[in-house]
Short mmCIF file of C-alpha atoms in Angstrom, two decimals:
data_model
loop_
_atom_site.label_atom_id
_atom_site.label_comp_id
_atom_site.label_asym_id
_atom_site.label_seq_id
_atom_site.Cartn_x
_atom_site.Cartn_y
_atom_site.Cartn_z
CA MET A 141 10.47 17.48 -10.70
CA MET A 142 6.89 17.65 -9.49
CA ARG A 143 4.41 19.61 -11.60
CA TYR A 144 2.90 22.80 -10.19
CA SER A 145 -0.65 21.41 -10.32
CA LYS A 146 0.34 18.33 -8.30
CA VAL A 147 1.93 20.51 -5.64
CA VAL A 148 -1.17 22.71 -5.44
CA LEU A 149 -3.45 19.67 -5.30
CA THR A 150 -1.38 18.08 -2.53
CA ILE A 151 -1.39 21.29 -0.48
CA MET A 152 -5.11 21.76 -1.08
CA LEU A 153 -5.96 18.22 0.04
CA ALA A 154 -3.77 18.56 3.14
CA PHE A 155 -5.45 21.88 3.95
CA LEU A 156 -8.92 20.35 3.56
CA LEU A 157 -7.99 17.46 5.82
CA ILE A 158 -6.62 19.78 8.51
CA TYR A 159 -9.61 22.13 8.15
CA THR A 160 -12.09 19.26 8.45
CA ILE A 161 -10.40 17.84 11.55
CA TYR A 162 -10.15 21.25 13.20
CA ASN A 163 -13.72 22.18 12.29
CA THR A 164 -15.03 18.88 13.66
CA TYR A 165 -13.07 19.37 16.88
CA LYS A 166 -14.39 22.92 17.33
CA PHE A 167 -17.95 21.77 16.60
CA TYR A 168 -17.58 19.03 19.21
CA THR A 169 -16.18 21.36 21.88
CA ILE A 170 -18.17 24.56 21.25
CA GLY A 171 -21.22 23.23 19.43
CA VAL A 172 -21.25 25.88 16.70
CA GLU A 173 -20.32 25.19 13.10
CA PRO A 174 -19.38 28.04 10.71
CA SER A 175 -21.53 26.77 7.85
CA THR A 176 -20.91 29.74 5.54
CA LEU A 177 -17.14 29.49 5.93
CA THR A 178 -17.25 25.73 5.39
CA ALA A 179 -19.32 26.14 2.21
CA CYS A 180 -16.92 28.78 0.90
CA VAL A 181 -13.81 26.73 1.67
CA TYR A 182 -15.14 23.60 -0.01
CA GLY A 183 -16.58 25.62 -2.88
CA PHE A 184 -13.26 27.34 -3.55
CA CYS A 185 -11.29 24.11 -3.40
CA GLY A 186 -13.83 22.37 -5.64
CA VAL A 187 -13.63 25.10 -8.28
CA GLU A 188 -9.84 25.19 -8.07
CA GLY A 189 -9.60 21.41 -8.50
CA GLY A 190 -12.08 21.47 -11.37
CA LEU A 191 -10.17 24.21 -13.18
CA MET A 192 -6.90 22.32 -12.79
CA ALA A 193 -8.55 19.20 -14.23
CA TRP A 194 -10.03 21.21 -17.11
CA LEU A 195 -6.62 22.73 -17.89
CA LYS A 196 -5.04 19.29 -17.93
CA VAL A 197 -7.72 18.00 -20.36
CA VAL A 198 -7.21 20.99 -22.66
CA GLU A 199 -3.44 20.56 -22.47
CA ARG A 200 -3.66 16.88 -23.43
CA LYS A 201 -6.14 17.64 -26.21
CA ASN A 202 -3.87 20.32 -27.67
CA LYS A 203 -0.86 18.02 -27.36
CA GLY A 204 -2.75 15.34 -29.30
CA GLU A 205 -3.64 17.83 -32.05
CA ASP A 206 0.00 18.91 -32.28
CA ASP A 207 1.08 15.29 -32.73
CA ASN A 208 -1.40 14.83 -35.58
CA ASN A 209 -0.14 17.92 -37.43
CA ASP A 210 3.48 16.72 -37.57
#
């Protein structure tokens, strides 16, 4: 079974790909780019990905400490 974080990461990457393609298309056709929205979307996804990575590091570190205590 796939881990929750891998599912979230896959969905997030697919969303960013779709958002980037759509945003590029709209910029090409209309000529206006929503810079604040783009910064917020990429900022949110960056923080979310960083927190998932940090949780994985902490999880592995705690698992290693548990193995040493046994």
